[in-house]
PDB file of C-alpha atoms in Angstrom:
ATOM      1  CA  MET J   1       0.000   0.000   0.000  1.00 52.00           C
ATOM      2  CA  GLU J   2       2.980   2.307   0.613  1.00 69.00           C
ATOM      3  CA  ARG J   3       3.740   2.193  -3.091  1.00 71.00           C
ATOM      4  CA  TYR J   4       0.380   3.746  -3.957  1.00 76.00           C
ATOM      5  CA  GLY J   5      -0.134   5.856  -0.840  1.00 83.00           C
ATOM      6  CA  GLN J   6       0.301   9.223  -2.555  1.00 86.00           C
ATOM      7  CA  LEU J   7      -1.892   8.195  -5.501  1.00 85.00           C
ATOM      8  CA  LEU J   8      -4.684   7.057  -3.188  1.00 83.00           C
ATOM      9  CA  LEU J   9      -4.418  10.265  -1.195  1.00 88.00           C
ATOM     10  CA  ASP J  10      -4.616  12.319  -4.405  1.00 87.00           C
ATOM     11  CA  ILE J  11      -7.676  10.340  -5.534  1.00 87.00           C
ATOM     12  CA  TRP J  12      -9.329  10.833  -2.140  1.00 86.00           C
ATOM     13  CA  ARG J  13      -8.674  14.576  -2.336  1.00 89.00           C
ATOM     14  CA  GLU J  14     -10.148  14.780  -5.831  1.00 88.00           C
ATOM     15  CA  ALA J  15     -13.258  12.838  -4.812  1.00 85.00           C
ATOM     16  CA  CYS J  16     -13.758  15.082  -1.771  1.00 86.00           C
ATOM     17  CA  ARG J  17     -13.502  18.278  -3.839  1.00 88.00           C
ATOM     18  CA  HIS J  18     -16.933  17.662  -5.365  1.00 82.00           C
ATOM     19  CA  ILE J  19     -20.357  16.912  -3.973  1.00 82.00           C
ATOM     20  CA  GLU J  20     -21.198  14.619  -6.909  1.00 83.00           C
ATOM     21  CA  ILE J  21     -18.747  11.851  -7.878  1.00 84.00           C
ATOM     22  CA  ASN J  22     -19.496  12.310 -11.588  1.00 81.00           C
ATOM     23  CA  GLU J  23     -17.767  15.691 -11.328  1.00 85.00           C
ATOM     24  CA  SER J  24     -14.447  14.025 -10.495  1.00 89.00           C
ATOM     25  CA  ALA J  25     -14.728  10.615 -12.224  1.00 91.00           C
ATOM     26  CA  THR J  26     -12.786  11.651 -15.342  1.00 90.00           C
ATOM     27  CA  THR J  27      -9.972  13.228 -13.318  1.00 91.00           C
ATOM     28  CA  ILE J  28      -9.730  10.114 -11.145  1.00 91.00           C
ATOM     29  CA  ALA J  29      -9.698   7.910 -14.270  1.00 92.00           C
ATOM     30  CA  LYS J  30      -6.781   9.944 -15.654  1.00 93.00           C
ATOM     31  CA  MET J  31      -4.904   9.544 -12.377  1.00 92.00           C
ATOM     32  CA  LEU J  32      -5.433   5.782 -12.348  1.00 91.00           C
ATOM     33  CA  ALA J  33      -4.552   5.413 -16.044  1.00 91.00           C
ATOM     34  CA  GLU J  34      -0.976   6.407 -15.208  1.00 91.00           C
ATOM     35  CA  HIS J  35      -0.696   3.128 -13.248  1.00 89.00           C
ATOM     36  CA  LEU J  36      -3.216   0.800 -14.925  1.00 91.00           C
ATOM     37  CA  PRO J  37      -4.175  -0.157 -18.492  1.00 94.00           C
ATOM     38  CA  LEU J  38      -7.442   1.686 -17.843  1.00 93.00           C
ATOM     39  CA  SER J  39     -10.187   2.424 -20.340  1.00 92.00           C
ATOM     40  CA  ALA J  40     -12.851   3.560 -17.861  1.00 93.00           C
ATOM     41  CA  ILE J  41     -14.061   3.649 -14.289  1.00 94.00           C
ATOM     42  CA  ILE J  42     -17.723   3.064 -13.567  1.00 94.00           C
ATOM     43  CA  ILE J  43     -19.220   3.946 -10.199  1.00 94.00           C
ATOM     44  CA  ARG J  44     -22.445   2.129  -9.365  1.00 95.00           C
ATOM     45  CA  ARG J  45     -24.762   2.589  -6.379  1.00 96.00           C
ATOM     46  CA  PHE J  46     -26.789  -0.106  -4.655  1.00 97.00           C
ATOM     47  CA  ASP J  47     -30.472   0.855  -4.574  1.00 96.00           C
ATOM     48  CA  HIS J  48     -31.717  -1.228  -1.657  1.00 94.00           C
ATOM     49  CA  GLN J  49     -35.341  -0.155  -2.091  1.00 95.00           C
ATOM     50  CA  HIS J  50     -35.566  -1.374  -5.716  1.00 95.00           C
ATOM     51  CA  SER J  51     -32.995  -4.229  -5.613  1.00 95.00           C
ATOM     52  CA  SER J  52     -31.012  -2.579  -8.379  1.00 95.00           C
ATOM     53  CA  ILE J  53     -27.481  -1.430  -9.125  1.00 96.00           C
ATOM     54  CA  ASP J  54     -27.431   2.044 -10.686  1.00 95.00           C
ATOM     55  CA  THR J  55     -24.614   3.647 -12.669  1.00 94.00           C
ATOM     56  CA  VAL J  56     -23.981   7.096 -11.185  1.00 93.00           C
ATOM     57  CA  ALA J  57     -20.717   8.067 -12.899  1.00 92.00           C
ATOM     58  CA  ILE J  58     -18.375   7.056 -15.698  1.00 92.00           C
ATOM     59  CA  GLY J  59     -14.868   8.425 -16.024  1.00 92.00           C
ATOM     60  CA  GLN J  60     -12.536   7.869 -18.943  1.00 90.00           C
ATOM     61  CA  PRO J  61      -8.915   8.987 -19.214  1.00 90.00           C
ATOM     62  CA  VAL J  62      -9.334   9.564 -22.958  1.00 86.00           C
ATOM     63  CA  GLU J  63     -12.500  11.118 -24.311  1.00 78.00           C
ATOM     64  CA  GLN J  64     -14.545   8.417 -26.017  1.00 75.00           C
ATOM     65  CA  PHE J  65     -18.109   7.203 -25.973  1.00 69.00           C
ATOM     66  CA  LEU J  66     -18.867   4.455 -23.487  1.00 72.00           C
ATOM     67  CA  HIS J  67     -22.425   3.333 -22.957  1.00 68.00           C
ATOM     68  CA  ALA J  68     -23.169   1.533 -19.704  1.00 70.00           C
ATOM     69  CA  THR J  69     -26.497   0.330 -18.392  1.00 70.00           C
ATOM     70  CA  VAL J  70     -27.980   2.943 -16.113  1.00 86.00           C
ATOM     71  CA  LYS J  71     -29.876   0.429 -13.973  1.00 88.00           C
ATOM     72  CA  SER J  72     -29.333  -3.296 -13.486  1.00 89.00           C
ATOM     73  CA  LEU J  73     -32.417  -4.845 -11.916  1.00 90.00           C
ATOM     74  CA  CYS J  74     -31.905  -7.859  -9.675  1.00 93.00           C
ATOM     75  CA  THR J  75     -34.227 -10.284  -8.026  1.00 92.00           C
ATOM     76  CA  PRO J  76     -34.286  -9.774  -4.252  1.00 94.00           C
ATOM     77  CA  ALA J  77     -32.327 -13.028  -3.838  1.00 93.00           C
ATOM     78  CA  LYS J  78     -29.667 -11.992  -6.373  1.00 92.00           C
ATOM     79  CA  PHE J  79     -29.397  -8.534  -4.809  1.00 95.00           C
ATOM     80  CA  LYS J  80     -28.914 -10.154  -1.390  1.00 95.00           C
ATOM     81  CA  ARG J  81     -26.038 -12.276  -2.782  1.00 93.00           C
ATOM     82  CA  VAL J  82     -24.423  -9.174  -4.322  1.00 94.00           C
ATOM     83  CA  LEU J  83     -24.636  -7.385  -0.957  1.00 95.00           C
ATOM     84  CA  ALA J  84     -23.148 -10.439   0.791  1.00 94.00           C
ATOM     85  CA  TRP J  85     -20.186 -10.295  -1.644  1.00 93.00           C
ATOM     86  CA  ALA J  86     -19.763  -6.558  -1.034  1.00 94.00           C
ATOM     87  CA  GLU J  87     -19.522  -7.140   2.702  1.00 93.00           C
ATOM     88  CA  THR J  88     -16.521  -9.453   2.133  1.00 90.00           C
ATOM     89  CA  ASP J  89     -14.567  -6.526   0.627  1.00 83.00           C
ATOM     90  CA  GLU J  90     -13.289  -8.920  -2.090  1.00 88.00           C
ATOM     91  CA  VAL J  91     -12.160  -7.508  -5.441  1.00 88.00           C
ATOM     92  CA  LEU J  92     -13.483  -9.445  -8.427  1.00 86.00           C
ATOM     93  CA  HIS J  93     -11.160  -9.851 -11.406  1.00 84.00           C
ATOM     94  CA  GLY J  94     -11.848 -11.322 -14.820  1.00 77.00           C
ATOM     95  CA  GLN J  95     -13.262 -11.206 -18.293  1.00 67.00           C
ATOM     96  CA  ARG J  96     -16.545  -9.409 -17.588  1.00 55.00           C
ATOM     97  CA  LEU J  97     -16.963 -11.727 -14.632  1.00 61.00           C
ATOM     98  CA  LYS J  98     -19.009 -14.110 -16.769  1.00 59.00           C
ATOM     99  CA  ARG J  99     -18.233 -16.968 -14.425  1.00 57.00           C
ATOM    100  CA  ALA J 100     -19.205 -14.967 -11.358  1.00 63.00           C
ATOM    101  CA  GLY J 101     -22.881 -15.928 -11.543  1.00 74.00           C
ATOM    102  CA  ASP J 102     -25.016 -13.405  -9.696  1.00 70.00           C
ATOM    103  CA  LEU J 103     -21.995 -11.190  -9.131  1.00 77.00           C
ATOM    104  CA  ALA J 104     -21.825 -10.469 -12.869  1.00 82.00           C
ATOM    105  CA  ALA J 105     -24.690  -8.021 -12.153  1.00 86.00           C
ATOM    106  CA  VAL J 106     -22.180  -5.540 -10.701  1.00 90.00           C
ATOM    107  CA  VAL J 107     -20.765  -4.939 -14.216  1.00 88.00           C
ATOM    108  CA  PRO J 108     -23.037  -3.315 -16.822  1.00 88.00           C
ATOM    109  CA  ASP J 109     -24.029  -5.772 -19.555  1.00 82.00           C
ATOM    110  CA  GLU J 110     -22.388  -3.762 -22.353  1.00 84.00           C
ATOM    111  CA  ILE J 111     -18.918  -3.925 -20.827  1.00 85.00           C
ATOM    112  CA  GLU J 112     -16.678  -6.501 -22.489  1.00 81.00           C
ATOM    113  CA  GLY J 113     -13.174  -7.597 -21.653  1.00 81.00           C
ATOM    114  CA  GLU J 114     -11.121  -7.416 -18.503  1.00 88.00           C
ATOM    115  CA  VAL J 115     -12.517  -5.770 -15.361  1.00 90.00           C
ATOM    116  CA  LEU J 116     -11.763  -5.286 -11.710  1.00 91.00           C
ATOM    117  CA  ALA J 117     -14.778  -4.738  -9.462  1.00 91.00           C
ATOM    118  CA  GLY J 118     -14.580  -3.789  -5.826  1.00 92.00           C
ATOM    119  CA  PRO J 119     -17.252  -2.911  -3.300  1.00 94.00           C
ATOM    120  CA  LEU J 120     -17.703   0.618  -2.011  1.00 94.00           C
ATOM    121  CA  LEU J 121     -18.578   0.601   1.661  1.00 93.00           C
ATOM    122  CA  ASN J 122     -19.865   3.256   4.003  1.00 92.00           C
ATOM    123  CA  PRO J 123     -20.426   3.034   7.777  1.00 92.00           C
ATOM    124  CA  GLU J 124     -23.902   1.586   7.193  1.00 91.00           C
ATOM    125  CA  GLY J 125     -22.597  -1.212   4.932  1.00 91.00           C
ATOM    126  CA  PRO J 126     -22.339  -1.807   1.171  1.00 94.00           C
ATOM    127  CA  ALA J 127     -23.060   1.357  -0.805  1.00 95.00           C
ATOM    128  CA  GLY J 128     -22.018   0.397  -4.316  1.00 96.00           C
ATOM    129  CA  VAL J 129     -19.280  -0.898  -6.542  1.00 95.00           C
ATOM    130  CA  LEU J 130     -16.305   0.543  -8.407  1.00 94.00           C
ATOM    131  CA  VAL J 131     -15.687  -1.119 -11.767  1.00 93.00           C
ATOM    132  CA  LEU J 132     -12.377  -0.616 -13.563  1.00 93.00           C
ATOM    133  CA  VAL J 133     -12.443  -1.522 -17.261  1.00 92.00           C
ATOM    134  CA  ALA J 134      -9.177  -2.417 -19.014  1.00 90.00           C
ATOM    135  CA  GLN J 135      -8.178  -1.098 -22.409  1.00 89.00           C
ATOM    136  CA  HIS J 136      -9.158  -3.304 -25.366  1.00 85.00           C
ATOM    137  CA  GLN J 137      -7.229  -6.602 -25.303  1.00 84.00           C
ATOM    138  CA  ARG J 138      -5.296  -5.603 -22.168  1.00 87.00           C
ATOM    139  CA  VAL J 139      -5.432  -7.320 -18.784  1.00 85.00           C
ATOM    140  CA  PHE J 140      -5.022  -6.301 -15.175  1.00 87.00           C
ATOM    141  CA  LEU J 141      -2.008  -7.875 -13.459  1.00 84.00           C
ATOM    142  CA  ASP J 142      -1.620  -8.854  -9.805  1.00 81.00           C
ATOM    143  CA  ALA J 143       0.120  -5.532  -9.138  1.00 79.00           C
ATOM    144  CA  HIS J 144      -2.961  -3.748 -10.501  1.00 81.00           C
ATOM    145  CA  LEU J 145      -5.184  -5.844  -8.272  1.00 78.00           C
ATOM    146  CA  ALA J 146      -3.123  -4.765  -5.245  1.00 77.00           C
ATOM    147  CA  LEU J 147      -3.789  -1.105  -6.097  1.00 76.00           C
TER     148      LEU J 147
END
């Protein structure tokens, strides 16, 4: 963690500068792209009332068009399994998490290729998920997973 301490502090500062995360998502994506083969970051919020996962921000280090599902509806049972994963604080890694079963719901359907997905927690519990999307035909390495 020491290796990335300054980067994480800079990201935290950028996120705290704005009330809405979508205002800083692109800047954060540019910061991360200096250390990762990053195409985009997608921030998604858990909507407990509607058992859905909603995209609230997309940041890309290079201006391009990325379409991501705004709302992923889940059955109550699937949503419960997603929340149980989020409470483990485990980062998911893979090719669109196709083998992750119910956990594939954390990544918008349109996203192809390599992703990292980690839960976003607040004091009350799971709040959402951060999805990092790799550049076309690139992969995330173990060092990227550590970050």
